[in-house]
Short mmCIF file of C-alpha atoms and ligand atoms in Angstrom, two decimals:
data_model
loop_
_atom_site.label_atom_id
_atom_site.label_comp_id
_atom_site.label_asym_id
_atom_site.label_seq_id
_atom_site.Cartn_x
_atom_site.Cartn_y
_atom_site.Cartn_z
CA MET D 21 186.80 82.88 46.02
CA ALA D 22 185.53 80.36 43.57
CA GLY D 23 188.41 78.08 42.71
CA ALA D 24 190.39 78.71 45.68
CA HIS D 25 190.27 75.90 48.45
CA PRO D 26 189.43 77.50 51.92
CA ASP D 27 190.71 75.97 55.02
CA PRO D 28 187.94 74.56 57.33
CA LEU D 29 188.30 75.32 61.11
CA ALA D 30 190.57 72.93 63.08
CA LEU D 31 187.91 71.34 65.39
CA PRO D 32 187.65 67.70 66.91
CA LEU D 33 184.70 66.68 64.39
CA PRO D 34 184.89 63.96 62.07
CA TYR D 35 183.66 66.39 59.14
CA SER D 36 184.81 69.89 58.07
CA VAL D 37 183.23 73.06 59.16
CA TYR D 38 183.94 76.13 56.94
CA CYS D 39 183.64 79.68 58.31
CA ARG D 40 184.42 82.45 56.42
CA ALA D 41 182.92 85.56 54.59
CA GLY D 42 182.55 84.58 50.90
CA VAL D 43 182.78 80.86 51.11
CA ARG D 44 179.14 80.34 49.96
CA GLN D 45 180.72 80.49 46.48
CA CYS D 46 182.87 77.34 47.15
CA ILE D 47 179.81 75.36 48.19
CA GLY D 48 179.81 73.42 44.96
CA GLU D 49 183.45 72.35 45.24
CA ILE D 50 183.35 71.67 49.01
CA ALA D 51 180.29 69.42 48.46
CA GLN D 52 181.91 67.69 45.68
CA ARG D 53 185.08 66.88 47.76
CA ALA D 54 183.27 66.19 50.83
CA ALA D 55 180.43 64.09 49.61
CA PRO D 56 181.11 63.30 45.77
CA SER D 57 177.67 62.23 44.20
CA HIS D 58 175.88 62.04 40.97
CA ARG D 59 172.78 63.95 42.08
CA VAL D 60 172.32 66.95 44.27
CA ALA D 61 169.33 67.63 46.07
CA VAL D 62 169.39 71.40 47.42
CA ILE D 63 166.42 71.60 49.94
CA SER D 64 165.62 75.30 51.10
CA ASP D 65 162.59 77.07 52.26
CA SER D 66 160.80 79.38 49.36
CA ALA D 67 162.30 82.72 51.02
CA VAL D 68 165.88 81.45 51.42
CA ALA D 69 165.75 79.86 47.87
CA ARG D 70 165.18 83.20 46.24
CA LEU D 71 167.76 84.63 48.17
CA HIS D 72 170.39 82.30 48.15
CA GLY D 73 169.25 78.66 47.46
CA GLU D 74 169.18 79.09 43.60
CA ALA D 75 172.29 80.69 43.36
CA ILE D 76 173.77 77.86 45.44
CA ALA D 77 172.02 75.08 43.19
CA ALA D 78 173.50 76.88 40.22
CA GLN D 79 177.14 75.75 41.51
CA PHE D 80 176.28 72.31 40.54
CA PRO D 81 175.48 70.54 37.35
CA ALA D 82 172.09 71.73 36.13
CA ASP D 83 171.11 68.32 34.71
CA ARG D 84 171.84 66.44 37.96
CA THR D 85 170.73 68.99 40.60
CA ARG D 86 167.22 70.22 41.66
CA LEU D 87 165.89 72.60 44.40
CA PHE D 88 163.37 71.45 46.41
CA THR D 89 161.42 74.20 48.78
CA VAL D 90 159.21 74.14 51.65
CA PRO D 91 157.06 77.15 52.87
CA PRO D 92 159.06 78.89 55.67
CA GLY D 93 158.46 78.67 59.46
CA GLU D 94 158.89 76.44 62.40
CA GLN D 95 155.32 75.14 61.55
CA GLU D 96 156.62 73.54 58.43
CA LYS D 97 159.04 71.09 60.38
CA THR D 98 156.45 68.02 60.31
CA ARG D 99 156.47 64.44 59.46
CA ASN D 100 154.01 65.83 56.73
CA ARG D 101 156.89 67.93 55.17
CA TRP D 102 159.40 65.16 55.51
CA ALA D 103 157.13 62.68 53.74
CA GLU D 104 156.42 65.25 50.84
CA LEU D 105 160.12 65.99 50.48
CA THR D 106 161.07 62.28 50.50
CA ASP D 107 158.38 61.24 47.84
CA ALA D 108 159.55 64.41 45.57
CA LEU D 109 163.03 63.03 45.95
CA LEU D 110 161.99 59.51 45.11
CA GLU D 111 159.95 60.61 41.99
CA TRP D 112 162.73 62.89 40.78
CA GLY D 113 164.88 59.44 40.75
CA ALA D 114 167.05 60.27 43.86
CA GLY D 115 169.19 57.42 45.12
CA ARG D 116 172.17 56.42 47.15
CA ASP D 117 174.21 58.60 44.88
CA THR D 118 172.70 61.84 45.92
CA THR D 119 173.79 64.47 48.42
CA VAL D 120 171.27 66.72 50.15
CA VAL D 121 172.61 70.24 50.60
CA ALA D 122 170.21 72.15 53.31
CA VAL D 123 170.26 75.91 52.75
CA GLY D 124 168.34 77.70 55.49
CA GLY D 125 167.80 78.29 59.21
CA GLY D 126 167.44 75.59 61.98
CA VAL D 127 164.07 74.34 60.76
CA ILE D 128 165.56 73.53 56.94
CA GLY D 129 168.82 71.94 58.71
CA ASP D 130 166.82 69.87 60.86
CA LEU D 131 164.07 69.01 58.17
CA ALA D 132 166.38 68.48 55.22
CA GLY D 133 168.92 66.56 57.80
CA PHE D 134 165.98 64.30 58.57
CA VAL D 135 165.34 63.50 54.87
CA ALA D 136 169.17 62.87 54.34
CA ALA D 137 169.04 60.59 57.49
CA THR D 138 166.21 58.44 56.39
CA PHE D 139 166.20 58.65 52.83
CA MET D 140 167.64 54.80 51.79
CA ARG D 141 169.06 54.62 55.16
CA GLY D 142 171.17 57.67 54.90
CA LEU D 143 172.39 60.29 52.27
CA PRO D 144 175.33 62.54 52.28
CA LEU D 145 174.48 65.91 54.12
CA VAL D 146 175.99 69.25 53.27
CA GLN D 147 174.60 72.18 55.99
CA VAL D 148 174.60 75.96 54.61
CA PRO D 149 173.31 77.61 57.55
CA THR D 150 171.69 80.97 56.56
CA THR D 151 170.64 82.25 59.78
CA LEU D 152 172.78 83.15 63.15
CA LEU D 153 171.16 80.28 65.11
CA ALA D 154 171.89 77.89 62.50
CA MET D 155 175.41 78.82 62.19
CA VAL D 156 176.29 78.65 65.56
CA ASP D 157 174.20 75.53 66.72
CA ALA D 158 171.92 73.82 64.65
CA SER D 159 174.11 72.98 61.74
CA VAL D 160 176.75 71.43 63.81
CA GLY D 161 176.43 68.27 65.84
CA GLY D 162 174.44 65.96 63.58
CA LYS D 163 170.82 66.63 65.23
CA THR D 164 168.26 66.12 62.53
CA ALA D 165 164.36 66.03 63.77
CA VAL D 166 160.79 67.16 63.05
CA ASP D 167 158.36 68.46 65.51
CA THR D 168 155.22 66.64 66.69
CA PRO D 169 151.92 68.35 68.53
CA VAL D 170 153.49 67.11 71.80
CA GLY D 171 156.71 68.90 71.53
CA LYS D 172 159.71 70.03 69.33
CA ASN D 173 162.45 67.62 67.69
CA LEU D 174 160.53 64.74 69.34
CA VAL D 175 161.05 62.41 66.03
CA GLY D 176 164.61 62.75 64.68
CA ALA D 177 167.86 60.94 63.95
CA PHE D 178 171.66 61.53 64.72
CA HIS D 179 173.06 61.92 61.30
CA ASN D 180 176.52 64.15 61.05
CA PRO D 181 176.97 66.20 57.84
CA SER D 182 179.83 65.79 55.31
CA ALA D 183 180.58 69.48 55.45
CA VAL D 184 179.10 72.52 57.14
CA VAL D 185 179.67 75.83 55.39
CA ILE D 186 178.98 79.15 57.26
CA ASP D 187 179.30 82.39 55.31
CA PRO D 188 178.57 85.06 57.68
CA GLU D 189 177.78 87.58 54.62
CA LEU D 190 174.51 85.70 54.32
CA LEU D 191 173.54 87.27 57.42
CA ASP D 192 173.19 90.53 55.52
CA THR D 193 169.66 89.34 54.15
CA LEU D 194 168.39 88.29 57.57
CA PRO D 195 165.83 90.17 59.28
CA HIS D 196 167.07 91.95 62.48
CA ASP D 197 164.99 90.16 65.01
CA VAL D 198 165.94 86.87 63.59
CA LEU D 199 169.59 87.67 63.90
CA ARG D 200 169.01 88.93 67.46
CA SER D 201 167.26 85.92 68.11
CA GLY D 202 170.29 83.53 67.12
CA PHE D 203 172.37 85.53 69.51
CA ALA D 204 170.78 83.88 72.40
CA GLU D 205 172.39 80.72 71.53
CA MET D 206 175.77 82.51 71.50
CA ILE D 207 175.02 83.85 75.16
CA LYS D 208 174.28 80.34 76.04
CA HIS D 209 177.53 79.03 74.91
CA GLY D 210 179.26 81.58 77.10
CA VAL D 211 177.07 80.53 80.05
CA ILE D 212 177.75 76.62 79.61
CA ALA D 213 181.13 76.56 78.96
CA ASP D 214 183.25 79.79 78.57
CA ALA D 215 183.66 82.66 80.72
CA PRO D 216 185.74 85.01 78.65
CA TYR D 217 183.66 84.20 75.39
CA PHE D 218 180.42 85.18 77.73
CA ASP D 219 182.20 88.44 78.29
CA ALA D 220 183.30 88.86 74.70
CA VAL D 221 179.46 88.20 73.70
CA LEU D 222 178.33 90.58 76.33
CA HIS D 223 180.63 93.29 74.88
CA PHE D 224 178.82 92.93 71.55
CA ALA D 225 175.49 92.55 72.78
CA GLY D 226 174.70 96.16 72.20
CA ALA D 227 175.92 95.98 68.49
CA VAL D 228 173.53 93.01 68.01
CA ARG D 229 170.68 94.98 69.29
CA ASP D 230 171.53 98.13 67.07
CA HIS D 231 172.12 95.81 64.19
CA GLY D 232 175.62 96.70 63.78
CA ALA D 233 174.97 100.39 63.75
CA SER D 234 177.07 100.92 66.38
CA ALA D 235 179.89 98.68 65.52
CA PRO D 236 181.97 99.57 62.45
CA ASN D 237 183.68 96.18 62.54
CA PHE D 238 180.38 94.09 62.91
CA ALA D 239 181.17 91.77 60.24
CA ALA D 240 184.52 90.63 61.28
CA THR D 241 183.71 90.55 64.99
CA ILE D 242 180.42 88.48 64.48
CA THR D 243 182.53 85.93 61.96
CA THR D 244 185.06 85.68 65.14
CA LEU D 245 182.18 85.11 67.53
CA ILE D 246 180.53 82.46 65.28
CA THR D 247 183.80 80.67 65.11
CA GLY D 248 184.01 80.62 68.88
CA SER D 249 180.58 79.33 69.44
CA VAL D 250 181.21 76.72 66.74
CA ARG D 251 184.12 75.62 68.75
CA ILE D 252 182.62 75.54 71.95
CA LYS D 253 179.61 73.37 70.36
CA ALA D 254 182.22 71.30 68.63
CA ASP D 255 183.85 70.41 71.85
CA VAL D 256 180.73 69.36 73.37
CA VAL D 257 179.37 67.18 70.75
CA ALA D 258 182.94 65.71 70.08
CA ALA D 259 182.77 64.32 73.52
CA ASP D 260 179.15 63.37 73.34
CA SER D 261 177.77 63.08 70.12
CA ARG D 262 174.39 60.91 71.22
CA GLU D 263 173.70 63.04 74.11
CA GLY D 264 174.43 60.64 76.85
CA GLY D 265 175.52 63.10 79.38
CA LEU D 266 177.66 66.19 78.72
CA ARG D 267 175.76 67.24 75.48
CA GLN D 268 172.82 67.86 77.52
CA ILE D 269 174.44 71.23 78.74
CA LEU D 270 173.54 72.60 75.35
CA ASN D 271 170.14 72.39 76.46
CA PHE D 272 170.53 74.96 79.01
CA GLY D 273 167.47 77.42 78.73
CA HIS D 274 165.50 74.84 76.33
CA THR D 275 162.99 73.24 78.88
CA ILE D 276 161.36 76.33 79.43
CA ALA D 277 162.07 77.61 75.94
CA HIS D 278 160.39 74.42 74.28
CA ALA D 279 157.43 74.84 76.68
CA VAL D 280 157.09 78.35 75.96
CA GLU D 281 157.18 78.01 72.37
CA ARG D 282 154.71 75.05 72.72
CA VAL D 283 152.18 77.02 74.83
CA LEU D 284 152.55 79.79 72.47
CA ASN D 285 152.08 77.58 69.37
CA PHE D 286 155.60 78.58 68.10
CA GLU D 287 154.55 82.14 67.60
CA LEU D 288 157.72 83.39 68.87
CA LEU D 289 161.22 83.27 67.73
CA HIS D 290 163.24 80.29 69.19
CA GLY D 291 166.09 82.40 70.29
CA ASP D 292 163.76 84.77 72.16
CA ALA D 293 162.22 81.73 73.79
CA VAL D 294 165.76 80.45 74.83
CA ALA D 295 166.72 84.00 76.09
CA MET D 296 163.90 83.88 78.63
CA GLY D 297 164.49 80.28 79.42
CA MET D 298 168.08 80.89 80.22
CA VAL D 299 166.89 83.44 82.73
CA ALA D 300 164.41 81.16 84.37
CA GLU D 301 166.46 78.26 84.57
CA ALA D 302 169.58 80.08 86.17
CA ARG D 303 166.53 81.38 88.75
CA ILE D 304 166.01 77.47 89.33
CA ALA D 305 169.81 76.89 89.59
CA GLU D 306 169.92 79.83 92.42
CA SER D 307 166.71 78.40 94.19
CA ILE D 308 167.91 74.87 94.64
CA GLY D 309 171.40 76.35 95.62
CA LEU D 310 173.51 75.15 92.53
CA ALA D 311 174.28 78.85 91.63
CA ARG D 312 174.88 81.95 93.73
CA GLU D 313 172.34 84.63 93.70
CA GLY D 314 173.05 86.96 90.92
CA LEU D 315 173.33 84.62 88.26
CA SER D 316 170.00 85.04 86.63
CA MET D 317 170.69 88.89 86.58
CA ALA D 318 174.15 88.52 85.02
CA ILE D 319 172.35 86.62 82.15
CA ALA D 320 169.20 88.54 82.28
CA ASP D 321 171.78 91.81 81.68
CA ALA D 322 173.35 89.91 78.69
CA VAL D 323 170.04 89.01 77.16
CA GLU D 324 168.84 92.80 77.43
CA ARG D 325 171.52 94.30 76.25
CA ALA D 326 171.03 92.12 73.01
CA GLY D 327 167.63 93.41 73.12
CA LEU D 328 166.26 90.07 73.67
CA PRO D 329 163.29 89.14 76.15
CA SER D 330 164.40 88.27 79.57
CA ARG D 331 160.82 87.80 81.12
CA LEU D 332 158.20 85.37 80.24
CA PRO D 333 155.20 87.00 77.92
CA ALA D 334 152.36 88.53 79.77
CA GLY D 335 149.36 86.29 80.06
CA ILE D 336 151.14 82.87 79.72
CA ARG D 337 149.42 80.41 82.16
CA LEU D 338 152.30 78.93 84.56
CA ASP D 339 150.47 75.61 84.71
CA ASP D 340 150.33 75.25 80.97
CA LEU D 341 154.23 75.75 81.05
CA ILE D 342 154.73 73.12 83.85
CA ALA D 343 152.84 70.45 81.76
CA ALA D 344 154.69 71.48 78.65
CA THR D 345 157.89 70.75 80.47
CA HIS D 346 156.97 67.29 81.13
CA GLY D 347 157.05 66.34 77.30
CA ASP D 348 160.72 67.58 77.27
CA LYS D 349 163.29 64.89 75.79
CA LYS D 350 165.23 64.87 79.02
CA ALA D 351 162.13 64.14 81.14
CA ARG D 352 162.51 60.76 82.75
CA GLY D 353 159.38 59.16 84.85
CA GLY D 354 157.07 62.16 83.92
CA ALA D 355 159.40 64.50 85.70
CA ALA D 356 161.12 67.46 84.09
CA ARG D 357 165.01 67.53 84.23
CA TYR D 358 167.12 70.48 83.76
CA SER D 359 170.65 71.01 82.83
CA LEU D 360 171.79 73.87 85.01
CA PRO D 361 174.70 76.35 85.48
CA ARG D 362 176.68 76.66 88.48
CA GLY D 363 178.16 80.08 87.24
CA ILE D 364 178.98 81.79 84.04
CA GLY D 365 181.23 78.89 82.21
CA ALA D 366 180.49 76.03 84.61
CA MET D 367 177.50 73.59 84.46
CA GLU D 368 176.39 71.31 87.15
CA ALA D 369 177.67 67.63 86.67
CA ALA D 370 176.64 65.87 89.87
CA GLU D 371 177.85 62.35 89.98
CA GLY D 372 178.31 62.51 86.09
CA LYS D 373 174.99 63.69 85.48
CA TRP D 374 174.39 66.75 83.30
CA ALA D 375 170.79 67.13 83.98
CA VAL D 376 168.97 67.12 87.46
CA ALA D 377 165.39 66.53 88.20
CA VAL D 378 163.54 69.67 89.65
CA THR D 379 159.87 69.82 91.60
CA ASP D 380 157.20 71.55 89.78
CA GLU D 381 156.80 73.67 92.58
CA VAL D 382 160.40 74.98 92.27
CA VAL D 383 160.18 75.57 88.65
CA LYS D 384 156.87 77.48 89.17
CA SER D 385 158.33 79.70 91.68
CA ALA D 386 161.05 80.47 89.23
CA LEU D 387 158.48 81.09 86.59
CA HIS D 388 156.54 83.51 88.51
CA ALA D 389 159.68 85.53 89.49
CA SER D 390 160.41 85.42 85.60
CA GLY D 391 157.08 87.08 84.86
CA PRO D 392 156.26 90.28 83.04
CA ASP D 393 156.98 92.17 86.16
CA ALA D 394 160.44 90.89 86.87
CA PRO D 395 163.08 93.60 87.69
CA SER D 396 164.94 94.68 84.50
CA ALA D 397 168.90 93.93 84.76
CA ILE D 398 169.80 96.99 82.91
N1 LIG Y 6 171.12 71.97 70.08
C1 LIG Y 6 171.50 71.32 70.98
C2 LIG Y 6 172.28 70.21 70.55
O1 LIG Y 6 172.69 70.35 69.22
O2 LIG Y 6 172.42 69.33 71.32
#
């Protein structure tokens, strides 16, 4: 494909998103077109750098390109790593004529994105997501951040990329549990915006659980579904890029998910936490009368078909979870707020507000019903 000019998706975004098998071979060309620059700082983690980062860096002029790596893992998405990367770029001589190319999953996209957002008040950024989660969620929408001990993504900036390059072939090297985890965000996109898309995702869930063994056209179908998710996310962020209202629907499942991740010291995959968070938050929606009984089981069904967890882990203390929800970005006056579904494809928007305050008692009862003994949906 090198040399051929791939077409971006037609999306309502101020930057181009490419999604096509093999498009990784055109990253140099796409980056130079979207963000012409003198230097190129490719930022990746050490594992992804070996698999993809070095080959991508090789698409740029060797004397003006450097590959910067951090160790893999959510625990690396810190202010310290941001400072180290920033210092390394300064020592190298990077200036405003430098483009940052982020090659990795959500951690790298957020961390390298925050470096780009803040370095000399902003460098152009090209996102090259290598995980399913980053392809369908983190790479699109311009959020960049690092975590703090109080919670995830609490220090960050909005900084749109100049281009996003999604090559579903990069998923071939992704561990199965990480691929499956990213699928939780695709289920979320169906719940928050698009019932037919939810059905398509549900139909494909078994193939994700089996890692494609039961789906001969896995690659083509996942590419179509990734495109569907990107369209849903693009429509949301185009309408509300700064999360003043509507964009909060992308947080469905995440208030509980972030609390679970924090209580478990980030020792589970983000999408796994989102899967159980969506089921618990759908239970909250049912218990306050926003959603009809059965919604949480429909979501649990999709989650379980994909082999994702629908229940909270054994031994987790509900009071710790409740306390952790109070550090969520949507919290106001110390009270947690939730973006909740009315049904598949429809979110609550009472009085133009896309997140509602819920009492700790209601949340605790939903968490209790989502414990390790909750009934299976399938
Ligand atoms: N991942 C949620 C958002 O981009 O708003």
